[in-house]
Amino acid sequence: MDEFKVRTVDLQQVQNQTRHKTDGLSSSTLVLRRGQAFTVTINYDGRPFDPLKEKLIFRIVLGPIAVEVPVSRFGQPSLTQWTAVLERSVPNPTGPRALSVTLSSPATASIGVYTLQLRVEARLSVKTHLLGQFTLLCNPWCEADSVFLQSEDLRTEYVKSDIGLLFKGSPGNIVSRPWSFDQYEKGILDICMKLLQVSPQYQADMGKDLLNRSNPVYIGRVISAMVNSNDDKGVLMGNWSGDYSGGVNPSQWSGSADILRMWAATQFRPVKYGQCWVFAAVMCTVMRALGIPTRVITNFSSAHDTNGNMVIEEYYNEMGEKLSFSRDSIWNFHVWVESWMKRPDLSRGYDGWQVLDPTPQEMSAGMFRCGPAAVTAIYERRVDAQYDVPFVYAEVNADVRTMIVRNGRVLSTSVDKRRVGALISTKRPGSMSMQDITSEYKTEEDENTYRGSMAGVTGRSTTFRCEPQSDRIMASKGVEVSLQLLKAPVVGENISFNIIITNNDAAPKLLRKHVNAQNKEYNRNPTETFWEAHDDIKIGPKETVTIKHEISFKHYMLKETEEDSLVNLAVVIEDVKSQERVLASEEFIIRSPSLDIQIQNEVSVIINTPQVATVIFTNPFNVAVSGELTVSGSGLLEEKAQMRLTIQPRETIKKRVNFTPRMAGARMLSANLVLENPPTIMHGFKTINVQAS
């Protein structure tokens, strides 16, 4: 009878990927998770396989590292080493014969793109067969993996879901922005693997990097540096200047695939431009693709403490204008990610969520990266626990010292211990709403009065509360002042607010009132004043007066294209007789109007069945506007739908978009309208539950 001869080997891509929960991920290779068995079928000619006459040895290669795995007849898959066990031979008297072999990888295997070979050793010959490549990912379904996450609902949200909601704005006026993580889009997983290869660590010492890639702490640190381009061939270039010529305005991105594909297509030149939420959302895509549970976090009123003294200094002149004296700043919001992993490098109790921040702010061990910093270590003020806990602790806990100054002399000072880290939030699993996670970072005494009142962020994407912010009131003995916005400001409408002044003394007073409004970027101090009002007020003994102001749209008409414009509003009250001064300030967002998306037959959206969506928008301006509408949806639209629009004042337009769902489950359709005049970016989104046929 003929000798045993291997004809072909089938890597069983469909069955293995379904079992490994990697179906849907697009790669040029088989995609597997570590710590789990997979099956290959060896088709052969000639006589049946006889383990006494020939040996089958799998060779598993990752760069310079190779493991030889002999096929055994009586073994068990192992979680600690590579194994190969002969399951059965499939008799087929008429045609080709087949052997089924179960291979399994250890739960601590390095992630990367492996090459699989099979060597057949007979008495007189040795033949090697190249079987192809497989990509090995972390496995949050495997208890022995250091990224294991107990709950199936949380694994679905933090690994499998590609729908995001990013929170921006200010604590009193939150806006939510849709984001498509796009980890299932064509070629994205391969680009994420490439990102590890382009890293300085891999370039400097390939073998060492590949060995370290078993550890998600190391992987997180590498990705945190590679998402920004400050000291490597990283993905995104940051730009906070307001001038985005030569690139894309950060507010115009709506998903990660465009950014990652552009980076790969230009031979790893940085994509222009990112700001914090873009850096964080791209990092979330990469980590989820690699199998590490990850979520996007927004810290409202986030301190950037440049000198490490845990105090942010703010300066105002006596006219209520905020001054740019300090290198410290409070970002209205800052966005980072948390990834779930064990921390064997720390003492017990620090497993779980870890802060990773790819926005280039400060260096960590010589590179622009941050983390992983254990959230528990931040909560416990364990500033000695690596990595970068003091920096993140200050972002959520620094004190704010506010000073009114004239000619370099401080006229009055107040300290606010509650403004920074006012609210820390993320998307609620399985829902398009916000989850308040402030209590995971801060103890009750650290926490702000915002707690509990932040319940609903709706699909219409704003939450607004009109209580005066008592923690922002500066009181002297004689006079108190506070600011109160009367409604959530929207582009195109006037800004209405009250100033409330109380005289605590039993004698009347003559006061001077200075009100000042300045434009600002979310990550730094305000720029020029665009509106101000100054007048004198007489106030009776123990009296409280409320003065209403309106700032008209023409005063704050936008100069640069923005999705949401930020304003710093401040009032200084001066007691003419005693020369005492008090200040109240409020930073708020002027929200862009929303786009509405309706689905023709919302209750029965079925995979591979044509559907129609309608994007609806009413022009709120007194002038005709024109711009470009873009509609996209991963798993719904193959190509983005783009169209030029001109809309008359107060006109409502309805634009139909045809789509055919390619993936079942929760999907998101999102729309962006970029107007030229006034330069504004508007968003809308609709989640759709696509049913399997």
XYZ file of C-alpha atoms in Angstrom:
693
model
C 0.000 0.000 0.000
C 1.175 3.591 -0.677
C 2.923 5.527 2.050
C 1.019 8.038 4.206
C 1.099 11.353 2.327
C -0.386 14.702 3.441
C -2.376 16.275 0.633
C -3.972 19.399 2.133
C -4.692 20.829 5.567
C -7.962 22.669 6.297
C -7.732 25.280 9.066
C -11.548 25.128 9.510
C -11.805 28.942 9.494
C -15.597 29.274 9.820
C -16.039 26.720 12.623
C -12.969 27.842 14.593
C -13.801 31.554 14.381
C -17.389 30.937 15.484
C -16.152 28.947 18.496
C -13.544 31.602 19.316
C -16.051 34.451 18.966
C -13.910 36.123 16.299
C -16.463 35.707 13.497
C -17.050 39.087 11.894
C -13.453 40.263 12.420
C -11.931 40.785 8.988
C -8.390 39.509 8.480
C -6.238 37.910 5.803
C -5.624 35.089 8.347
C -7.526 32.718 10.619
C -8.360 34.637 13.856
C -8.180 32.794 17.204
C -8.203 33.560 20.916
C -5.522 32.265 23.277
C -6.268 29.653 25.929
C -8.774 27.887 23.690
C -8.669 24.791 21.463
C -9.052 24.887 17.665
C -9.320 22.065 15.167
C -7.515 21.440 11.872
C -8.210 18.644 9.403
C -5.305 16.873 7.645
C -6.376 15.319 4.323
C -4.035 12.524 3.182
C -3.568 9.856 0.523
C -2.199 6.329 0.850
C -2.382 4.095 3.859
C -3.866 5.258 7.185
C -1.709 7.273 9.566
C 0.367 5.001 11.817
C 1.984 6.747 14.794
C 4.593 4.000 14.948
C 5.764 4.767 11.388
C 5.505 8.542 11.187
C 5.511 11.492 13.552
C 3.408 14.627 13.013
C 4.933 17.767 14.508
C 3.328 21.212 14.341
C 5.749 24.132 14.346
C 4.258 27.402 15.612
C 6.338 30.457 14.700
C 6.127 34.071 15.941
C 9.057 36.123 14.623
C 12.260 34.557 16.023
C 10.276 32.433 18.534
C 9.264 28.908 17.495
C 7.522 26.142 19.419
C 7.478 22.495 18.278
C 4.308 20.633 19.203
C 4.254 16.866 18.494
C 0.811 15.385 17.876
C -0.109 12.971 20.647
C -2.864 10.394 20.585
C -3.879 10.623 24.221
C -3.486 14.124 25.504
C -5.653 16.842 26.950
C -5.655 20.467 25.754
C -3.578 22.536 28.187
C -3.940 26.146 29.389
C -0.226 26.434 30.154
C 1.471 25.144 26.988
C 0.851 24.461 23.308
C -0.630 20.997 22.710
C -1.792 18.973 19.686
C -4.047 15.953 20.188
C -5.195 13.514 17.514
C -8.979 13.430 17.740
C -9.917 10.812 15.216
C -9.295 9.622 11.685
C -12.267 9.975 9.391
C -12.646 6.812 7.284
C -13.716 7.394 3.691
C -13.186 4.233 1.624
C -13.746 5.904 -1.753
C -12.074 9.313 -1.512
C -9.442 11.208 0.435
C -8.909 10.327 4.074
C -8.708 12.850 6.907
C -7.249 13.236 10.389
C -8.701 15.709 12.866
C -6.207 17.364 15.244
C -7.096 19.675 18.144
C -4.456 22.320 18.876
C -4.592 24.614 21.860
C -2.579 27.638 22.915
C -1.682 28.624 26.485
C -3.755 31.419 28.073
C -0.475 33.351 28.449
C 0.559 33.114 24.769
C 1.790 36.312 23.133
C -0.678 38.003 20.820
C 0.466 38.432 17.242
C 0.419 36.947 13.753
C 1.764 33.369 13.847
C 2.870 31.020 11.048
C 1.732 27.395 11.278
C 3.813 24.564 9.760
C 3.385 20.779 9.814
C 6.371 18.415 9.657
C 5.881 14.762 8.764
C 8.846 12.625 9.891
C 8.972 9.088 8.400
C 11.823 6.568 8.558
C 13.334 7.714 5.271
C 11.961 11.213 4.716
C 11.045 14.505 6.355
C 8.486 16.750 4.687
C 7.440 20.229 5.883
C 4.104 21.784 4.875
C 3.380 25.495 5.261
C -0.231 25.711 6.459
C -0.714 29.479 6.590
C -0.994 32.153 9.239
C -3.259 32.784 12.216
C -3.760 35.879 14.346
C -3.903 35.155 18.092
C -5.857 37.545 20.359
C -6.511 37.880 24.097
C -9.454 35.876 25.424
C -11.792 37.550 27.936
C -13.944 34.359 27.840
C -11.102 32.247 29.296
C -10.741 32.257 33.101
C -6.990 31.707 32.899
C -6.474 34.771 30.659
C -5.413 37.937 32.506
C -8.167 39.887 30.683
C -10.945 37.473 31.761
C -14.226 39.310 32.394
C -16.953 37.390 34.235
C -20.134 38.855 32.754
C -21.287 37.950 29.232
C -23.193 41.270 28.986
C -20.001 43.201 29.766
C -17.935 41.119 27.320
C -20.540 41.914 24.655
C -20.349 45.654 25.434
C -16.607 46.078 25.997
C -15.166 43.624 23.422
C -17.763 42.777 20.770
C -19.758 46.015 20.444
C -18.604 48.469 17.771
C -21.087 51.211 18.756
C -19.827 54.074 20.900
C -21.197 57.158 22.601
C -18.659 59.807 23.644
C -19.596 62.491 26.192
C -18.416 66.076 25.794
C -19.388 69.565 26.936
C -19.593 70.645 30.560
C -21.130 68.921 33.595
C -24.245 71.102 33.472
C -24.699 70.712 29.725
C -23.535 67.329 28.441
C -23.620 66.409 24.773
C -23.253 62.856 23.508
C -21.567 62.082 20.213
C -21.910 58.822 18.285
C -18.716 56.955 17.390
C -18.272 53.831 15.286
C -15.350 51.765 16.611
C -15.293 49.811 13.303
C -13.315 46.789 14.536
C -15.255 44.562 12.083
C -14.540 46.733 9.045
C -12.436 45.222 6.268
C -8.721 45.096 7.083
C -8.974 46.851 10.466
C -7.740 43.923 12.596
C -4.685 43.527 10.332
C -3.923 47.255 10.753
C -4.207 46.903 14.559
C -1.656 44.061 14.445
C 0.571 46.236 12.222
C 0.449 48.952 14.886
C 2.262 46.589 17.288
C 4.899 45.898 14.628
C 5.561 49.562 13.840
C 6.099 50.358 17.549
C 9.556 51.486 18.734
C 9.641 48.499 21.135
C 9.287 45.977 18.279
C 11.761 47.867 16.077
C 14.359 47.992 18.869
C 14.139 44.340 19.981
C 11.681 42.128 18.143
C 12.205 39.027 20.303
C 11.799 40.896 23.605
C 8.695 42.739 22.345
C 7.038 39.506 21.159
C 7.650 37.812 24.527
C 6.255 40.835 26.398
C 3.125 40.738 24.252
C 1.693 38.037 26.499
C 0.990 40.784 29.056
C -1.920 43.224 28.532
C -0.212 45.758 30.860
C 2.663 45.936 28.342
C 0.309 45.938 25.332
C -1.715 48.839 26.797
C 1.431 50.865 27.362
C 2.622 50.285 23.771
C -0.775 51.171 22.232
C -1.129 54.279 24.447
C 2.091 55.629 22.891
C 1.322 54.435 19.330
C -2.092 56.131 19.003
C -0.366 59.546 19.160
C 2.500 60.380 16.809
C 4.661 62.446 19.172
C 7.624 60.080 19.450
C 7.004 57.279 16.973
C 5.213 56.473 13.705
C 1.947 56.699 15.625
C -1.551 57.037 14.229
C -2.750 60.576 15.010
C -1.280 64.060 15.162
C -2.888 66.294 17.789
C -4.002 69.813 16.911
C -5.740 72.236 19.290
C -4.979 75.435 17.351
C -8.346 75.882 15.607
C -6.537 75.864 12.242
C -7.015 72.431 10.686
C -5.828 73.216 7.154
C -3.954 70.303 5.607
C -6.034 67.807 7.560
C -9.441 66.965 9.019
C -11.113 68.974 11.791
C -11.173 66.535 14.773
C -14.929 67.135 15.178
C -15.598 65.727 11.699
C -14.411 62.177 12.396
C -17.234 59.791 13.251
C -15.428 56.436 13.374
C -12.022 54.780 13.667
C -11.802 52.933 10.315
C -11.140 56.059 8.191
C -8.297 57.076 10.527
C -6.628 53.651 10.757
C -6.923 53.013 6.994
C -5.470 56.431 6.157
C -2.541 55.743 8.520
C -1.821 52.343 6.929
C -2.275 53.608 3.354
C 0.307 56.401 3.807
C 3.035 54.051 5.097
C 2.318 54.977 8.720
C 2.438 58.736 8.438
C 0.371 60.437 11.181
C -3.232 61.266 10.314
C -4.175 64.917 10.780
C -5.849 65.694 13.218
C -6.939 64.344 16.601
C -8.090 65.730 19.934
C -8.650 63.772 23.155
C -11.904 61.997 22.234
C -10.459 60.924 18.860
C -7.266 59.530 20.451
C -9.337 57.649 23.060
C -11.895 56.265 20.576
C -9.154 54.943 18.248
C -7.381 53.328 21.215
C -10.681 51.702 22.249
C -10.985 50.208 18.734
C -7.466 48.754 18.831
C -7.832 47.286 22.341
C -11.246 45.727 21.601
C -9.879 44.274 18.362
C -6.989 42.713 20.335
C -9.519 41.160 22.735
C -8.907 43.439 25.738
C -12.182 44.740 27.291
C -12.113 48.539 26.952
C -14.456 51.493 27.470
C -14.203 55.232 26.775
C -14.300 57.547 29.816
C -15.043 61.290 30.047
C -13.788 63.290 33.033
C -15.613 66.634 33.196
C -13.543 69.583 34.502
C -10.294 67.683 34.102
C -7.171 69.227 35.626
C -3.895 69.337 33.703
C -1.485 69.991 36.565
C 1.837 70.771 34.879
C 3.919 71.360 38.037
C 2.544 68.494 40.136
C 1.432 70.602 43.121
C -2.208 69.370 42.906
C -3.449 72.969 42.623
C -4.708 74.678 39.468
C -4.367 78.456 39.549
C -6.881 80.676 37.709
C -6.552 84.432 37.310
C -9.187 87.082 36.496
C -8.837 90.835 36.172
C -11.273 93.069 38.026
C -13.439 93.364 34.868
C -14.212 89.620 34.961
C -11.859 88.709 32.109
C -10.007 85.436 32.602
C -6.250 85.775 32.094
C -3.763 83.260 30.673
C -1.057 83.504 33.338
C -0.821 79.864 34.310
C 0.506 76.829 32.417
C -1.961 74.769 34.432
C -5.391 74.407 32.862
C -8.763 72.830 33.442
C -10.085 71.038 30.391
C -13.891 71.292 30.255
C -13.754 67.589 29.594
C -11.012 65.098 28.919
C -11.468 61.652 27.404
C -9.362 58.549 28.058
C -10.003 54.789 28.099
C -10.139 52.100 30.754
C -9.085 48.530 29.964
C -9.850 45.480 32.111
C -6.865 43.347 33.179
C -5.038 41.743 36.073
C -2.075 43.606 37.608
C 0.422 40.944 38.743
C 3.070 43.712 38.830
C 1.258 45.428 41.738
C 0.296 44.209 45.187
C -3.114 42.545 45.520
C -6.311 44.505 44.991
C -5.457 46.436 41.829
C -6.882 44.109 39.170
C -9.820 45.369 37.091
C -10.220 48.688 35.277
C -6.995 50.529 34.356
C -6.745 54.083 32.995
C -4.859 54.378 29.685
C -4.589 57.759 28.005
C -3.190 58.113 24.461
C -3.606 61.929 24.298
C -0.068 63.381 24.371
C -0.021 65.511 27.545
C 3.010 64.528 29.614
C 5.815 61.999 29.197
C 5.844 58.675 31.020
C 9.289 57.020 31.100
C 10.458 59.104 28.144
C 7.429 58.733 25.841
C 4.077 60.443 25.437
C 1.773 57.839 26.984
C -0.121 57.361 30.221
C -1.002 54.260 32.227
C -2.126 51.677 32.883
C -3.083 53.329 36.206
C -5.349 51.138 38.351
C -8.649 52.927 39.079
C -8.542 51.391 42.591
C -5.093 52.941 43.152
C -6.475 56.360 42.128
C -9.416 55.889 44.525
C -7.053 54.872 47.342
C -4.542 57.673 46.558
C -1.810 55.053 46.082
C 0.396 57.442 44.124
C 3.339 55.004 44.266
C 1.508 52.314 42.208
C 2.804 52.307 38.626
C 2.003 53.733 36.064
C 1.228 57.481 36.204
C -1.226 57.380 39.134
C -0.240 60.894 40.435
C -1.042 62.512 37.065
C -4.470 60.857 36.779
C -5.200 61.474 40.483
C -4.615 65.209 39.920
C -6.866 65.154 36.803
C -9.822 64.136 38.973
C -8.936 65.698 42.361
C -6.859 68.906 42.069
C -7.969 72.032 43.955
C -8.748 75.231 42.032
C -7.415 78.515 43.415
C -9.109 81.518 41.771
C -7.576 84.981 42.115
C -8.729 88.439 41.052
C -5.626 90.504 40.235
C -4.721 94.079 39.286
C -1.232 95.136 38.190
C 0.263 91.900 39.501
C -1.380 92.318 42.933
C -3.910 89.752 44.207
C -7.138 91.497 45.262
C -9.033 88.390 46.433
C -8.679 84.584 46.466
C -10.999 81.618 46.742
C -10.337 77.847 46.702
C -12.728 75.324 45.147
C -12.151 71.689 46.138
C -15.076 70.256 44.195
C -15.009 71.547 40.649
C -12.305 69.225 39.259
C -13.529 65.734 38.380
C -17.089 66.991 38.823
C -18.458 64.027 36.878
C -16.758 60.936 35.425
C -18.863 59.023 32.943
C -19.030 56.289 30.316
C -21.632 54.668 28.057
C -24.016 52.392 29.943
C -23.719 48.758 28.749
C -26.493 47.733 26.366
C -27.951 51.234 26.169
C -27.318 54.596 24.486
C -27.268 56.479 27.787
C -24.664 57.693 30.268
C -23.380 55.850 33.332
C -21.942 57.929 36.188
C -18.790 56.207 37.505
C -17.440 59.105 39.633
C -17.663 56.962 42.776
C -15.163 54.469 41.288
C -12.501 57.222 41.248
C -13.386 59.341 44.280
C -14.590 58.841 47.837
C -17.835 60.492 49.000
C -16.017 63.460 50.529
C -14.161 64.067 47.244
C -17.345 63.998 45.264
C -19.304 66.883 43.935
C -22.900 67.903 44.379
C -23.468 66.854 40.771
C -23.970 63.269 41.932
C -27.397 61.800 41.472
C -28.768 64.625 39.373
C -27.137 63.437 36.167
C -29.535 60.602 35.418
C -30.580 60.884 31.787
C -28.606 61.627 28.680
C -31.023 60.952 25.871
C -30.540 60.165 22.194
C -31.259 63.854 21.585
C -27.859 64.182 23.171
C -28.068 66.747 25.899
C -28.638 66.947 29.622
C -29.140 70.347 31.146
C -29.813 71.525 34.659
C -30.531 75.094 35.624
C -29.599 75.120 39.306
C -26.963 77.743 40.101
C -23.670 76.016 40.719
C -23.334 76.700 44.411
C -19.760 75.426 44.522
C -18.736 78.157 42.076
C -20.029 81.049 44.219
C -17.398 83.294 45.721
C -18.708 84.955 48.895
C -17.194 87.739 50.889
C -18.662 88.720 54.231
C -20.889 91.366 52.707
C -21.902 90.240 49.197
C -22.655 86.971 47.408
C -23.003 86.498 43.655
C -24.000 83.576 41.432
C -24.725 82.946 37.747
C -27.678 80.973 36.388
C -28.183 79.942 32.771
C -31.905 80.023 31.957
C -31.844 77.385 29.211
C -29.355 75.182 27.383
C -27.716 77.472 24.812
C -28.071 76.346 21.174
C -26.260 77.798 18.128
C -28.508 80.357 16.417
C -30.334 81.367 19.616
C -29.620 84.032 22.227
C -27.838 83.091 25.471
C -30.052 84.013 28.475
C -28.762 84.090 32.040
C -29.427 85.632 35.449
C -26.974 87.216 37.852
C -28.156 86.852 41.465
C -26.621 89.258 43.993
C -27.284 89.128 47.748
C -26.397 91.881 50.244
C -25.764 90.140 53.611
C -25.298 93.426 55.490
C -27.923 95.517 57.261
C -26.813 98.620 55.330
C -27.461 99.555 51.654
C -24.563 99.255 49.216
C -23.359 100.759 45.963
C -21.908 97.972 43.799
C -20.111 97.868 40.459
C -20.995 94.905 38.207
C -18.628 93.687 35.477
C -19.814 90.807 33.237
C -17.517 89.247 30.663
C -17.973 86.467 28.056
C -14.974 84.858 26.336
C -14.617 82.104 23.721
C -12.546 79.131 24.770
C -11.159 75.820 23.540
C -12.054 72.825 25.721
C -8.442 72.207 26.775
C -7.120 75.651 27.677
C -7.786 79.127 29.017
C -10.161 81.493 27.169
C -9.165 83.899 24.429
C -10.649 87.289 23.539
C -13.759 88.814 25.114
C -16.710 88.849 22.667
C -19.308 90.487 24.948
C -19.211 92.535 28.146
C -21.489 94.691 30.314
C -20.545 97.108 33.099
C -22.881 99.116 35.334
C -23.550 100.327 38.877
C -26.207 98.824 41.158
C -27.781 100.096 44.343
C -28.867 97.283 46.668
C -30.859 97.592 49.889
C -30.080 96.010 53.285
C -30.398 92.168 53.265
C -31.760 92.386 49.713
C -31.339 89.867 46.868
C -31.593 91.165 43.302
C -31.799 89.151 40.080
C -30.598 90.791 36.861
C -31.321 89.131 33.506
C -28.919 89.402 30.548
C -29.100 88.188 26.949
C -26.205 87.743 24.529
C -27.467 87.779 20.954
C -26.347 85.282 18.306
C -24.574 87.985 16.296
C -22.231 88.583 19.238
C -20.973 85.016 19.381
C -21.286 84.082 15.662
C -18.766 81.315 15.143
C -15.504 82.019 13.374
C -14.122 78.474 13.085
C -15.965 75.279 12.243
C -16.979 73.730 15.546
C -19.507 71.173 16.647
C -19.943 72.871 20.009
C -18.665 76.274 20.995
C -17.428 76.850 24.560
C -17.896 80.060 26.528
C -16.374 81.282 29.807
C -18.830 83.659 31.485
C -17.773 85.562 34.589
C -19.136 88.355 36.792
C -17.120 90.448 39.271
C -19.066 92.449 41.871
C -17.137 95.254 43.533
C -18.297 96.907 46.753
C -17.388 100.560 46.034
C -16.973 101.504 49.693
C -15.058 98.488 51.084
C -13.254 97.638 47.798
C -14.170 93.974 48.358
C -14.605 91.939 45.186
C -16.444 88.671 44.589
C -16.547 86.582 41.426
C -18.812 83.924 39.977
C -17.931 82.050 36.792
C -19.575 79.468 34.581
C -18.226 77.586 31.578
C -20.815 76.215 29.209
C -21.250 74.815 25.747
C -23.318 76.318 22.919
C -24.705 73.184 21.376
C -25.180 72.622 17.657
C -28.718 71.659 16.571
C -29.239 67.890 16.140
C -30.081 65.882 13.045
C -32.996 63.465 13.261
C -32.820 60.002 11.622
C -35.922 57.912 10.998
C -36.080 54.317 9.702
C -38.941 53.426 7.389
C -39.739 50.048 8.911
C -37.952 50.182 12.249
C -39.435 47.066 13.894
C -38.507 44.702 11.063
C -34.986 45.497 9.870
C -33.725 42.165 8.517
C -30.200 41.224 7.410
C -29.583 41.438 3.623
C -32.969 43.145 3.077
C -32.984 46.670 1.533
C -34.101 49.454 3.899
C -34.642 53.226 3.793
C -33.520 55.831 6.342
C -34.529 59.509 6.273
C -32.317 62.277 7.677
C -34.368 65.300 8.794
C -33.014 68.770 9.583
C -34.631 72.165 10.123
C -32.461 75.238 9.460
C -32.683 77.331 12.675
C -30.851 80.321 11.173
C -32.279 83.463 9.573
C -30.070 82.912 6.527
C -29.812 80.143 3.935
C -27.097 77.630 4.806
C -25.155 75.169 2.695
C -22.873 72.262 3.476
C -22.195 68.553 3.109
C -24.238 65.743 4.661
C -22.474 62.399 5.302
C -24.297 59.265 6.459
C -22.360 56.165 7.564
C -23.013 52.928 9.403
C -20.715 49.937 9.940
C -22.498 46.767 8.827
C -25.271 48.847 7.226
C -23.672 50.921 4.438
C -20.806 49.633 2.278
C -19.853 53.188 1.286
C -20.676 56.447 3.024
C -23.587 58.386 1.486
C -22.540 62.013 0.800
C -24.568 64.912 -0.602
C -24.348 68.709 -0.954
C -27.257 70.642 0.547
C -28.550 74.216 0.504
C -31.339 74.919 2.992
C -33.442 78.093 3.136
C -34.113 79.893 6.476
C -36.425 77.812 8.743
C -36.804 75.205 5.965
C -37.021 71.490 6.873
C -35.260 69.049 4.551
C -35.688 65.270 4.375
C -33.024 63.183 2.650
C -33.542 59.478 1.914
C -30.646 57.030 2.221
C -30.952 53.423 0.999
C -29.031 50.750 2.896
C -28.832 46.952 3.156
C -27.728 45.542 6.555
C -24.811 43.072 6.309
C -24.514 42.216 10.018
C -27.162 41.194 12.572
C -27.434 42.672 16.075
C -27.200 46.245 17.339
C -26.031 48.607 14.568
C -25.775 52.400 14.391
C -26.500 54.799 11.552
C -24.872 58.202 12.071
C -25.140 61.466 10.140
C -22.868 64.548 10.060
C -23.778 67.881 8.492
C -20.854 70.290 8.059
C -22.114 73.823 7.324
C -19.903 76.535 5.876
C -21.684 79.633 7.116
C -22.138 79.736 10.060
C -19.319 77.194 10.341
C -20.979 74.447 12.399
C -20.916 70.640 12.590
C -24.146 68.847 13.441
C -24.648 65.204 14.365
C -27.433 62.687 14.644
C -27.580 58.939 15.202
C -30.041 56.082 15.295
C -29.456 52.619 16.720
C -31.063 49.777 14.789
C -31.585 46.188 15.863
C -30.938 44.077 12.763
C -32.620 40.663 12.886
C -31.085 37.536 11.400
C -33.106 36.298 8.429
